[in-house]
Structure formats: structure tokens, C-alpha cells
mmCIF file of C-alpha atoms in Angstrom:
data_model
loop_
_atom_site.group_PDB
_atom_site.id
_atom_site.type_symbol
_atom_site.label_atom_id
_atom_site.label_comp_id
_atom_site.label_asym_id
_atom_site.label_seq_id
_atom_site.Cartn_x
_atom_site.Cartn_y
_atom_site.Cartn_z
ATOM 1 C CA UNK A 235 -100.036 43.868 -88.683
ATOM 2 C CA UNK A 236 -102.746 43.362 -86.196
ATOM 3 C CA UNK A 237 -104.015 40.633 -84.093
ATOM 4 C CA UNK A 238 -105.250 38.584 -87.327
ATOM 5 C CA UNK A 239 -101.691 38.458 -88.688
ATOM 6 C CA UNK A 240 -100.173 37.010 -85.521
ATOM 7 C CA UNK A 241 -103.071 34.303 -85.412
ATOM 8 C CA UNK A 242 -102.097 33.463 -88.964
ATOM 9 C CA UNK A 243 -98.403 33.210 -88.062
ATOM 10 C CA UNK A 244 -99.024 31.011 -85.273
ATOM 11 C CA UNK A 245 -101.203 28.936 -87.382
ATOM 12 C CA UNK A 246 -98.538 28.576 -89.955
ATOM 13 C CA UNK A 247 -95.869 27.827 -87.090
ATOM 14 C CA UNK A 248 -98.074 25.110 -85.717
ATOM 15 C CA UNK A 249 -98.668 23.345 -89.089
ATOM 16 C CA UNK A 250 -94.846 23.289 -89.656
ATOM 17 C CA UNK A 251 -94.199 21.886 -86.349
ATOM 18 C CA UNK A 252 -96.483 18.931 -86.647
ATOM 19 C CA UNK A 253 -95.777 18.069 -90.260
ATOM 20 C CA UNK A 254 -97.999 16.532 -92.893
ATOM 21 C CA UNK A 255 -101.548 15.673 -91.492
ATOM 22 C CA UNK A 256 -103.919 12.923 -92.926
ATOM 23 C CA UNK A 257 -107.558 13.585 -92.843
ATOM 24 C CA UNK A 258 -109.614 10.930 -90.867
ATOM 25 C CA UNK A 259 -112.631 9.534 -92.689
ATOM 26 C CA UNK A 260 -115.818 11.194 -91.675
ATOM 27 C CA UNK A 261 -117.936 9.044 -89.290
ATOM 28 C CA UNK A 262 -121.502 9.435 -89.019
ATOM 29 C CA UNK A 263 -122.561 9.594 -85.305
ATOM 30 C CA UNK A 264 -124.549 6.449 -84.135
ATOM 31 C CA UNK A 265 -128.269 7.032 -83.656
ATOM 32 C CA UNK A 266 -128.939 7.819 -79.905
ATOM 33 C CA UNK A 267 -130.714 5.226 -77.798
ATOM 34 C CA UNK A 268 -134.267 6.052 -77.849
ATOM 35 C CA UNK A 269 -135.407 7.661 -74.798
ATOM 36 C CA UNK A 270 -137.543 5.612 -72.293
ATOM 37 C CA UNK A 271 -141.580 6.216 -72.759
ATOM 38 C CA UNK A 272 -142.711 8.541 -70.196
ATOM 39 C CA UNK A 273 -144.513 7.037 -66.937
ATOM 40 C CA UNK A 274 -147.769 8.254 -65.725
ATOM 41 C CA UNK A 275 -146.426 8.845 -62.180
ATOM 42 C CA UNK A 276 -149.104 10.633 -60.707
ATOM 43 C CA UNK A 277 -151.678 7.810 -62.087
ATOM 44 C CA UNK A 278 -149.268 5.512 -60.356
ATOM 45 C CA UNK A 279 -149.374 7.414 -57.028
ATOM 46 C CA UNK A 280 -153.348 7.370 -57.350
ATOM 47 C CA UNK A 281 -153.606 3.871 -57.996
ATOM 48 C CA UNK A 282 -151.490 3.119 -54.992
ATOM 49 C CA UNK A 283 -153.411 5.610 -52.717
ATOM 50 C CA UNK A 284 -156.657 3.903 -53.849
ATOM 51 C CA UNK A 285 -155.257 0.474 -53.041
ATOM 52 C CA UNK A 286 -154.470 1.727 -49.536
ATOM 53 C CA UNK A 287 -157.773 3.171 -49.139
ATOM 54 C CA UNK A 288 -159.481 0.145 -50.653
ATOM 55 C CA UNK A 289 -157.604 -1.728 -47.793
ATOM 56 C CA UNK A 290 -158.788 0.342 -44.819
ATOM 57 C CA UNK A 291 -162.278 0.550 -46.088
ATOM 58 C CA UNK A 292 -162.584 -3.305 -46.565
ATOM 59 C CA UNK A 293 -164.611 -3.795 -42.983
ATOM 60 C CA UNK A 294 -167.118 -0.957 -43.826
ATOM 61 C CA UNK A 295 -170.246 -1.298 -45.318
ATOM 62 C CA UNK A 296 -169.726 -4.830 -46.682
ATOM 63 C CA UNK A 297 -172.278 -6.110 -49.266
ATOM 64 C CA UNK A 298 -173.956 -9.428 -48.944
ATOM 65 C CA UNK A 299 -174.373 -12.139 -51.607
ATOM 66 C CA UNK A 300 -177.769 -11.039 -52.844
ATOM 67 C CA UNK A 301 -176.970 -7.204 -52.869
ATOM 68 C CA UNK A 302 -176.684 -5.264 -55.939
ATOM 69 C CA UNK A 303 -173.755 -3.730 -57.077
ATOM 70 C CA UNK A 304 -174.646 -0.049 -58.450
ATOM 71 C CA UNK A 305 -172.553 3.126 -59.381
ATOM 72 C CA UNK A 306 -173.043 5.987 -61.576
ATOM 73 C CA UNK A 307 -170.794 8.961 -62.123
ATOM 74 C CA UNK A 308 -172.429 12.248 -62.576
ATOM 75 C CA UNK A 309 -170.882 12.668 -66.019
ATOM 76 C CA UNK A 310 -173.227 9.756 -67.347
ATOM 77 C CA UNK A 311 -176.609 10.706 -68.533
ATOM 78 C CA UNK A 312 -179.125 8.648 -66.577
ATOM 79 C CA UNK A 313 -180.777 7.203 -69.772
ATOM 80 C CA UNK A 314 -177.268 5.354 -70.495
ATOM 81 C CA UNK A 315 -177.111 4.089 -67.047
ATOM 82 C CA UNK A 316 -180.850 2.642 -67.196
ATOM 83 C CA UNK A 317 -179.748 0.742 -70.335
ATOM 84 C CA UNK A 318 -176.769 -0.653 -68.602
ATOM 85 C CA UNK A 319 -178.932 -1.622 -65.636
ATOM 86 C CA UNK A 320 -181.391 -3.249 -67.786
ATOM 87 C CA UNK A 321 -178.543 -5.398 -69.668
ATOM 88 C CA UNK A 322 -179.440 -3.500 -73.053
ATOM 89 C CA UNK A 323 -175.663 -2.597 -73.352
ATOM 90 C CA UNK A 324 -173.726 -5.506 -74.607
ATOM 91 C CA UNK A 325 -170.525 -6.535 -72.713
ATOM 92 C CA UNK A 326 -167.726 -6.850 -75.321
ATOM 93 C CA UNK A 327 -165.049 -8.763 -73.026
ATOM 94 C CA UNK A 328 -165.824 -10.678 -69.759
ATOM 95 C CA UNK A 329 -163.384 -11.575 -66.666
ATOM 96 C CA UNK A 330 -164.212 -14.676 -64.613
ATOM 97 C CA UNK A 331 -162.867 -14.303 -61.161
ATOM 98 C CA UNK A 332 -164.342 -17.661 -59.709
ATOM 99 C CA UNK A 333 -161.833 -19.299 -57.584
ATOM 100 C CA UNK A 334 -159.435 -16.362 -57.562
ATOM 101 C CA UNK A 335 -157.980 -15.502 -54.032
ATOM 102 C CA UNK A 336 -158.135 -11.631 -53.494
ATOM 103 C CA UNK A 337 -154.831 -10.758 -54.036
ATOM 104 C CA UNK A 338 -154.940 -12.678 -57.591
ATOM 105 C CA UNK A 339 -158.541 -11.301 -58.270
ATOM 106 C CA UNK A 340 -157.222 -7.712 -57.765
ATOM 107 C CA UNK A 341 -154.042 -8.126 -60.106
ATOM 108 C CA UNK A 342 -156.412 -9.597 -62.735
ATOM 109 C CA UNK A 343 -159.149 -6.893 -62.470
ATOM 110 C CA UNK A 344 -156.734 -4.061 -62.670
ATOM 111 C CA UNK A 345 -154.964 -5.603 -65.754
ATOM 112 C CA UNK A 346 -158.454 -6.357 -67.574
ATOM 113 C CA UNK A 347 -159.502 -2.905 -66.855
ATOM 114 C CA UNK A 348 -156.448 -1.271 -68.114
ATOM 115 C CA UNK A 349 -156.275 -3.515 -71.081
ATOM 116 C CA UNK A 350 -160.045 -2.788 -71.938
ATOM 117 C CA UNK A 351 -159.562 0.995 -71.726
ATOM 118 C CA UNK A 352 -156.272 0.510 -73.968
ATOM 119 C CA UNK A 353 -158.140 -1.348 -76.360
ATOM 120 C CA UNK A 354 -161.321 0.996 -76.726
ATOM 121 C CA UNK A 355 -163.798 -1.630 -75.189
ATOM 122 C CA UNK A 356 -166.747 0.123 -73.977
ATOM 123 C CA UNK A 357 -168.747 -2.450 -71.736
ATOM 124 C CA UNK A 358 -167.422 -5.310 -69.795
ATOM 125 C CA UNK A 359 -168.759 -8.139 -67.731
ATOM 126 C CA UNK A 360 -166.899 -8.896 -64.652
ATOM 127 C CA UNK A 361 -168.327 -12.505 -62.959
ATOM 128 C CA UNK A 362 -167.317 -12.296 -59.283
ATOM 129 C CA UNK A 363 -169.603 -14.865 -57.739
ATOM 130 C CA UNK A 364 -172.192 -14.597 -54.887
ATOM 131 C CA UNK A 365 -169.711 -15.873 -52.186
ATOM 132 C CA UNK A 366 -171.709 -19.002 -51.286
ATOM 133 C CA UNK A 367 -169.625 -21.743 -52.418
ATOM 134 C CA UNK A 368 -166.781 -22.157 -49.817
ATOM 135 C CA UNK A 369 -164.867 -20.641 -46.963
ATOM 136 C CA UNK A 370 -162.446 -18.784 -49.591
ATOM 137 C CA UNK A 371 -165.176 -17.065 -51.034
ATOM 138 C CA UNK A 372 -166.611 -15.679 -47.923
ATOM 139 C CA UNK A 373 -164.577 -13.280 -45.476
ATOM 140 C CA UNK A 374 -164.321 -13.418 -41.544
ATOM 141 C CA UNK A 375 -167.509 -11.220 -41.579
ATOM 142 C CA UNK A 376 -169.460 -13.676 -43.698
ATOM 143 C CA UNK A 377 -169.385 -11.193 -46.671
ATOM 144 C CA UNK A 378 -168.499 -12.158 -50.208
ATOM 145 C CA UNK A 379 -164.742 -11.186 -50.662
ATOM 146 C CA UNK A 380 -164.661 -11.126 -54.372
ATOM 147 C CA UNK A 381 -167.862 -9.045 -54.702
ATOM 148 C CA UNK A 382 -166.716 -6.771 -52.116
ATOM 149 C CA UNK A 383 -163.192 -6.369 -53.723
ATOM 150 C CA UNK A 384 -164.802 -5.929 -57.216
ATOM 151 C CA UNK A 385 -167.300 -2.915 -55.792
ATOM 152 C CA UNK A 386 -164.374 -1.100 -54.111
ATOM 153 C CA UNK A 387 -161.945 -1.264 -57.047
ATOM 154 C CA UNK A 388 -164.671 -0.217 -59.580
ATOM 155 C CA UNK A 389 -165.474 2.886 -57.580
ATOM 156 C CA UNK A 390 -162.162 4.188 -57.423
ATOM 157 C CA UNK A 391 -161.133 3.901 -60.883
ATOM 158 C CA UNK A 392 -161.462 7.077 -63.050
ATOM 159 C CA UNK A 393 -162.039 4.941 -66.220
ATOM 160 C CA UNK A 394 -165.435 3.495 -64.896
ATOM 161 C CA UNK A 395 -168.169 5.634 -65.804
ATOM 162 C CA UNK A 396 -170.860 3.332 -64.239
ATOM 163 C CA UNK A 397 -171.560 -0.356 -63.061
ATOM 164 C CA UNK A 398 -174.526 -2.336 -61.973
ATOM 165 C CA UNK A 399 -175.163 -5.859 -61.192
ATOM 166 C CA UNK A 400 -176.253 -7.902 -64.316
ATOM 167 C CA UNK A 401 -179.624 -9.008 -65.270
ATOM 168 C CA UNK A 402 -180.682 -12.479 -64.049
ATOM 169 C CA UNK A 403 -180.110 -13.877 -67.584
ATOM 170 C CA UNK A 404 -176.449 -12.629 -67.447
ATOM 171 C CA UNK A 405 -175.475 -13.685 -64.038
ATOM 172 C CA UNK A 406 -177.523 -11.507 -61.591
ATOM 173 C CA UNK A 407 -175.833 -10.500 -58.446
ATOM 174 C CA UNK A 408 -172.935 -12.706 -59.155
ATOM 175 C CA UNK A 409 -171.658 -10.449 -62.051
ATOM 176 C CA UNK A 410 -171.460 -6.951 -62.558
ATOM 177 C CA UNK A 411 -171.644 -5.059 -65.955
ATOM 178 C CA UNK A 412 -169.175 -2.115 -66.109
ATOM 179 C CA UNK A 413 -169.533 0.913 -68.327
ATOM 180 C CA UNK A 414 -165.971 2.514 -69.463
ATOM 181 C CA UNK A 415 -164.903 5.786 -70.503
ATOM 182 C CA UNK A 416 -163.150 5.909 -73.825
ATOM 183 C CA UNK A 417 -159.196 6.108 -73.521
ATOM 184 C CA UNK A 418 -157.771 9.812 -73.645
ATOM 185 C CA UNK A 419 -156.119 10.416 -77.013
ATOM 186 C CA UNK A 420 -152.865 12.398 -76.910
#
């Protein structure tokens, strides 16, 4: 007899040694806990870097109360930017930052833009004011704090295609119309 015969003898010896065996009822394995959603770590790092750059650049090239906010990404056709500048593209959502301090305004603006992109909103209006009301609205240099904060943050957002101060009937240089890129679908 070869090796196979010895294995069978050992198995028989083992069964004889332990005696009668009762089979356990079969149990289904519980479902695995869901894996956490992946985080966009690079986007978080970019956001942190942009925040740092923003804070360092606060004292450079500050806008005054009557200055126009304007920026266009190269990928946006000039004709569409012209329509935005004239106020021909309707804002679907609006954020009013009047009376907010810089830290609160920054958090509100980040959340507002992320939410707008997530929900497919194409154009938004952000009311930042002109910084003429009180000492909280104007920094130590005399420049409007919220207006400069909004300008810097919008320039650093990949989701922002263009922005321009609103026409006089929509808030003038105290508000800005922002054109957003559609959210990337996976």
C-alpha cells in the first residue's frame, strides 16, 4: 500500500479515537462592514497649499472698494466670458457674506462652492460688499477684507472658470458672478 493507504488508516484511527461527531449548523458569514469612501488627498493638499498661498499674498495687490473683480481661465471662450461680464448668465444660487468675519467667510465660501459644483450649478453670485460700512469690513491697509478674500479664493479654485463683478443692477462691485466648471463624473 502506498502513501494513500496510510493517510486513510490515519483518518480512520483519528475518527475512532474521537468517537461520534455532530455536525454544526452552517452559518452564513455576516456581511463585511462597508469600506470607507476614498478621500481626495491630493485635492485636500492642494486646498491647504492654496490656503497658505492666500494668507501670504493677502498684502500684495489689494483691491479697493470700487475695483472690478475679473478673471478668466484660458479654457473658457471669450464670448461666454463677455456674457458673464454683462450679466447675461443668470446666477442659480447666491451667497451673501455681509457682516461675516474673514475666517467665517472663508469657510462659508469653500462650502458654498463645493456644494454648487456637487449639485451641477453653473453660475453663482457672491455678495461680498464694498468694504465701506465699518472697521470690520476694511483691513489695516484700508482695503476691503471680504472683497480681497473672495478674489484670492476664486483665483485658486480649479472649479472656477471665470468671474467678474456683477453689473450695477445685480450688485456692482459689491458682488461677483462666478462661472463654475461642471463636476467630473466618475
